[in-house]
Amino acid sequence: MVRKNIVVIRVVTLEDQTLLRMHGDLIEAYYPALRTDSYCIGEQPRGVCDLKTKTLAVPKIIALAKKHQDADAIVISCCDDPAVEELREMLSVPVIGAGTAVSAVARGLGKRVGIIGITEYVPEPYRRILGDDLIDLGRPEGVTCTLDLMIGAGRESVLRKARELKAQGANCIALACTGMSTIRIAREIENSCGIPAVDPVMAEGLFAYYACLQSER
Amino acid sequence: MVRKNIVVIRVVTLEDQTLLRMHGDLIEAYYPALRTDSYCIGEQPRGVCDLKTKTLAVPKIIALAKKHQDADAIVISCCDDPAVEELREMLSVPVIGAGTAVSAVARGLGKRVGIIGITEYVPEPYRRILGDDLIDLGRPEGVTCTLDLMIGAGRESVLRKARELKAQGANCIALACTGMSTIRIAREIENSCGIPAVDPVMAEGLFAYYACLQSER
């Protein structure tokens, strides 16, 4: 496959180029056939962390995506999938949302899927795709934004939640915040619990890779 | 990623090495980080084409898989997922079934998924994963085994079925026979209908690749 161009849209305002490119860099590391360009929306330094900030982000994401229709795929790197449905109706380029990708991969790995996110609610794609097979025990204690994940107490809280979900019958964990990818906690969950845990950036990259493969002529 | 070893189990008895290796060769072409070894079950020259032949195949697949637990992943290359659940309970190596992989990928691509297979019934993973979002209009006319796919009339019949499914509201096609991969009809469906079509061997390879990525330490 010729190397493909993926546009990664970050739903948080980031000045720092390393932070901006972080998800794209992970995608390139996981899938060497993909190269990425990263862009972010303006005026949302706290990103998308509830329904209000999601609604606010949608038109900004649409405007950004429309400018990059020459990409081989566009990834909206957020588990809430803001603007994904709207863009799929609008554009002919494949549009991938992290939430749909994680839920779909989890669906293929386990029959009962535990969710770990940072929002009060279960993001829409997880509800839609996992339905009655989803186990939701709420947020990890003390974790309300991605910054909380960066500290030891946050990590431990996520691992504890994973063990609780397994005890409730989950045979797979679907992570529901791309911040979980930044701290690379999926493998730690797998080691600690012995069940697969789906990493959001790895999953969105997987669907981008699939879209590129299938479009090869 | 270090190149990974994938064991591909074919559920049809094949003497010809090129035919035996065909799915493995496609997986290697799609995912250059994977190398494959292919094995097949004995005494089933017509493969798995109904519930009776599926039941017959299960203990043979289990016996084969048990011999190859040193692989990085085991792929059961059949959309009916014979023995997949049993093996997942039994072994610690990731076990991937084509049917689960196709259904999960389709779940990520479209909201209403049309199925095209060669059996009288909808294979279990498609029913389980796609549920009420599945559109089933029965087999393509004149297609009852993979050999029928090899001829022009069979191809045309599959394309006609895809158009019927789209007219019924499908925005994605899930192929339900790995013979569809051999004839590489997914891209033709996409070109003809303008909606994504999920290729079984590409999907099972995708999940094998994901399993290998996630297991990297």
Coordinates of N, CA, C and O in Angstrom, one line a residue, chain A residues 30-32 85 88 100 104-105 107-111 124 128-129 186-187 190-191 197-199 202-203 206-207 209-210 213-214 216-217, chain B residues 30-32 85 88 100 104-105 107-111 124 128-129 186-187 190-191 197-199 202-203 206-207 209-210 213-214 216-217:
Chain A
Y30 N 1.8 2.8 15.3 CA 1.1 1.6 15.2 C 0.9 1.1 13.8 O 1.0 -0.1 13.5
Y31 N 0.7 2.1 12.9 CA 0.4 1.7 11.5 C 1.4 2.5 10.6 O 1.1 3.6 10.1
P32 N 2.6 1.9 10.3 CA 3.6 2.6 9.6 C 3.2 3.0 8.2 O 3.8 3.9 7.5
E85 N -21.3 11.7 12.6 CA -22.4 11.3 11.8 C -22.7 12.4 10.8 O -22.9 12.1 9.6
R88 N -20.2 12.1 8.0 CA -20.4 10.9 7.1 C -21.5 11.2 6.1 O -21.4 10.7 5.0
T100 N -16.9 5.2 18.1 CA -17.4 4.1 17.2 C -16.3 3.0 17.0 O -16.6 1.8 17.1
A104 N -16.7 -0.8 18.3 CA -16.8 -1.9 17.3 C -15.7 -2.9 17.6 O -15.9 -4.1 17.5
V105 N -14.5 -2.4 17.9 CA -13.4 -3.4 18.2 C -13.8 -4.2 19.5 O -13.6 -5.4 19.5
R107 N -16.6 -5.0 20.6 CA -17.7 -5.9 20.2 C -17.1 -7.2 19.6 O -17.7 -8.2 19.7
G108 N -16.0 -7.0 18.9 CA -15.4 -8.2 18.3 C -14.5 -9.0 19.3 O -14.2 -10.1 19.0
L109 N -14.2 -8.4 20.4 CA -13.3 -9.1 21.4 C -14.0 -9.7 22.5 O -13.5 -10.7 23.0
G110 N -15.1 -9.2 22.9 CA -15.8 -9.7 24.1 C -17.3 -9.7 24.0 O -17.8 -8.9 23.3
K111 N -18.0 -10.5 24.8 CA -19.4 -10.5 24.8 C -20.0 -9.5 25.8 O -21.1 -9.0 25.5
E124 N -22.5 8.3 23.2 CA -23.5 7.7 22.3 C -23.1 6.5 21.6 O -23.8 5.5 21.6
R128 N -25.0 2.9 21.6 CA -25.7 2.4 20.4 C -25.1 1.0 20.0 O -25.8 0.1 19.7
I129 N -23.7 0.9 20.0 CA -23.1 -0.3 19.5 C -23.1 -1.4 20.5 O -23.2 -2.6 20.2
A186 N -4.0 0.9 28.5 CA -4.7 -0.3 28.1 C -3.9 -1.6 28.4 O -4.4 -2.6 28.9
R187 N -2.6 -1.5 28.1 CA -1.8 -2.7 28.3 C -1.7 -3.0 29.8 O -1.6 -4.2 30.2
E190 N -4.7 -4.8 30.8 CA -4.7 -6.2 30.3 C -3.8 -7.0 31.2 O -4.1 -8.2 31.6
N191 N -2.6 -6.5 31.6 CA -1.7 -7.2 32.5 C -2.3 -7.4 33.9 O -2.2 -8.5 34.5
A197 N -8.3 -4.8 26.7 CA -8.7 -3.5 26.9 C -8.5 -2.7 25.6 O -7.4 -2.8 25.0
V198 N -9.5 -2.0 25.1 CA -9.3 -1.4 23.8 C -8.9 0.1 23.9 O -9.6 0.9 24.6
D199 N -7.7 0.4 23.3 CA -7.1 1.7 23.3 C -7.7 2.6 22.2 O -7.7 2.2 21.1
M202 N -5.5 3.6 19.2 CA -5.1 2.4 18.4 C -6.4 1.9 17.6 O -6.2 1.5 16.5
A203 N -7.5 2.0 18.2 CA -8.8 1.6 17.5 C -9.1 2.6 16.4 O -9.5 2.1 15.3
L206 N -6.9 1.9 13.6 CA -7.2 0.6 13.0 C -8.3 0.8 11.9 O -8.1 0.3 10.8
F207 N -9.3 1.6 12.2 CA -10.3 1.8 11.2 C -9.8 2.7 10.1 O -10.2 2.6 9.0
Y209 N -6.8 2.6 9.0 CA -6.0 1.7 8.2 C -6.9 0.8 7.3 O -6.6 0.6 6.1
Y210 N -8.0 0.3 7.9 CA -8.9 -0.5 7.1 C -9.5 0.3 6.0 O -9.6 -0.2 4.9
L213 N -6.9 0.5 3.2 CA -6.8 -0.8 2.6 C -7.9 -1.0 1.6 O -7.7 -1.4 0.4
Q214 N -9.1 -0.8 2.0 CA -10.3 -1.1 1.2 C -10.4 -0.1 0.0 O -11.0 -0.5 -1.0
E216 N -7.9 1.0 -1.7 CA -6.8 0.7 -2.7 C -7.4 0.2 -4.0 O -8.1 -0.7 -4.0
R217 N -6.9 0.7 -5.1 CA -7.5 0.2 -6.4 C -6.3 -0.4 -7.2 O -5.2 0.0 -7.0
Chain B
Y30 N -2.1 -7.5 3.0 CA -2.8 -6.4 3.6 C -2.0 -5.9 4.8 O -2.0 -4.7 5.0
Y31 N -1.4 -6.8 5.5 CA -0.7 -6.4 6.8 C 0.7 -7.0 6.8 O 1.0 -8.1 7.2
P32 N 1.7 -6.2 6.2 CA 3.0 -6.7 6.0 C 3.7 -7.1 7.3 O 4.7 -7.8 7.3
E85 N -15.7 -19.5 20.0 CA -16.1 -19.3 21.4 C -15.4 -20.3 22.3 O -14.8 -20.0 23.3
R88 N -11.7 -19.5 22.7 CA -11.5 -18.4 23.5 C -11.5 -18.7 25.0 O -10.8 -18.1 25.8
T100 N -17.2 -12.8 13.4 CA -17.1 -11.7 14.4 C -16.4 -10.5 13.9 O -16.8 -9.4 14.1
A104 N -18.1 -6.9 13.5 CA -17.6 -5.8 14.3 C -17.2 -4.6 13.4 O -17.5 -3.4 13.7
V105 N -16.5 -4.9 12.3 CA -16.0 -3.8 11.4 C -17.2 -3.1 10.8 O -17.3 -1.9 10.8
R107 N -20.2 -2.9 12.0 CA -20.8 -2.1 13.1 C -20.2 -0.7 13.2 O -20.8 0.2 13.6
G108 N -18.9 -0.7 12.9 CA -18.2 0.6 13.0 C -18.4 1.5 11.7 O -18.1 2.7 11.8
L109 N -18.8 0.9 10.6 CA -18.9 1.6 9.4 C -20.3 2.1 9.0 O -20.4 3.2 8.4
G110 N -21.3 1.4 9.5 CA -22.6 1.8 9.1 C -23.7 1.5 10.1 O -23.4 0.7 11.0
K111 N -24.8 2.2 10.1 CA -25.8 1.9 11.1 C -26.8 0.8 10.7 O -27.3 0.1 11.6
E124 N -24.3 -17.0 13.2 CA -24.5 -16.5 14.6 C -23.8 -15.2 14.9 O -24.5 -14.3 15.5
R128 N -25.8 -11.9 16.4 CA -25.5 -11.4 17.7 C -25.0 -10.0 17.7 O -25.5 -9.2 18.5
I129 N -24.1 -9.7 16.8 CA -23.4 -8.4 16.9 C -24.3 -7.3 16.1 O -24.3 -6.2 16.6
A186 N -15.5 -7.3 -2.7 CA -15.9 -6.1 -1.8 C -15.7 -4.8 -2.5 O -16.6 -3.9 -2.5
R187 N -14.6 -4.6 -3.2 CA -14.3 -3.3 -3.9 C -15.3 -3.1 -5.0 O -15.7 -2.0 -5.3
E190 N -18.4 -1.9 -3.6 CA -18.3 -0.4 -3.2 C -18.4 0.5 -4.4 O -19.0 1.5 -4.4
N191 N -17.7 0.0 -5.5 CA -17.7 0.9 -6.7 C -19.2 0.9 -7.3 O -19.6 1.9 -7.8
A197 N -18.2 -2.1 1.8 CA -18.5 -3.6 1.9 C -17.3 -4.2 2.7 O -16.1 -3.9 2.3
V198 N -17.6 -5.0 3.7 CA -16.5 -5.5 4.5 C -16.1 -6.9 4.0 O -16.9 -7.8 3.9
D199 N -14.8 -7.0 3.7 CA -14.2 -8.2 3.1 C -13.8 -9.1 4.3 O -13.0 -8.6 5.2
M202 N -9.9 -9.6 5.0 CA -9.3 -8.3 5.4 C -9.7 -8.0 6.8 O -8.9 -7.5 7.6
A203 N -11.0 -8.3 7.2 CA -11.5 -8.0 8.6 C -10.8 -9.0 9.6 O -10.4 -8.5 10.7
L206 N -7.4 -7.8 10.1 CA -7.4 -6.5 10.9 C -7.4 -6.8 12.4 O -6.6 -6.2 13.2
F207 N -8.3 -7.8 12.8 CA -8.3 -8.1 14.2 C -7.0 -8.8 14.7 O -6.6 -8.7 15.8
Y209 N -4.1 -8.2 13.4 CA -3.1 -7.2 13.5 C -3.3 -6.4 14.9 O -2.4 -6.1 15.6
Y210 N -4.6 -6.1 15.2 CA -4.9 -5.4 16.4 C -4.4 -6.2 17.6 O -3.8 -5.6 18.5
L213 N -0.6 -5.9 17.9 CA -0.3 -4.5 18.4 C -0.5 -4.4 19.9 O 0.4 -4.0 20.6
Q214 N -1.6 -4.9 20.3 CA -2.0 -4.7 21.7 C -1.1 -5.5 22.6 O -0.9 -5.2 23.8
E216 N 2.1 -6.2 22.2 CA 3.5 -5.7 22.2 C 3.8 -5.2 23.6 O 3.1 -4.4 24.1
R217 N 5.0 -5.6 24.0 CA 5.4 -5.1 25.3 C 6.6 -4.3 25.2 O 7.5 -4.5 24.4

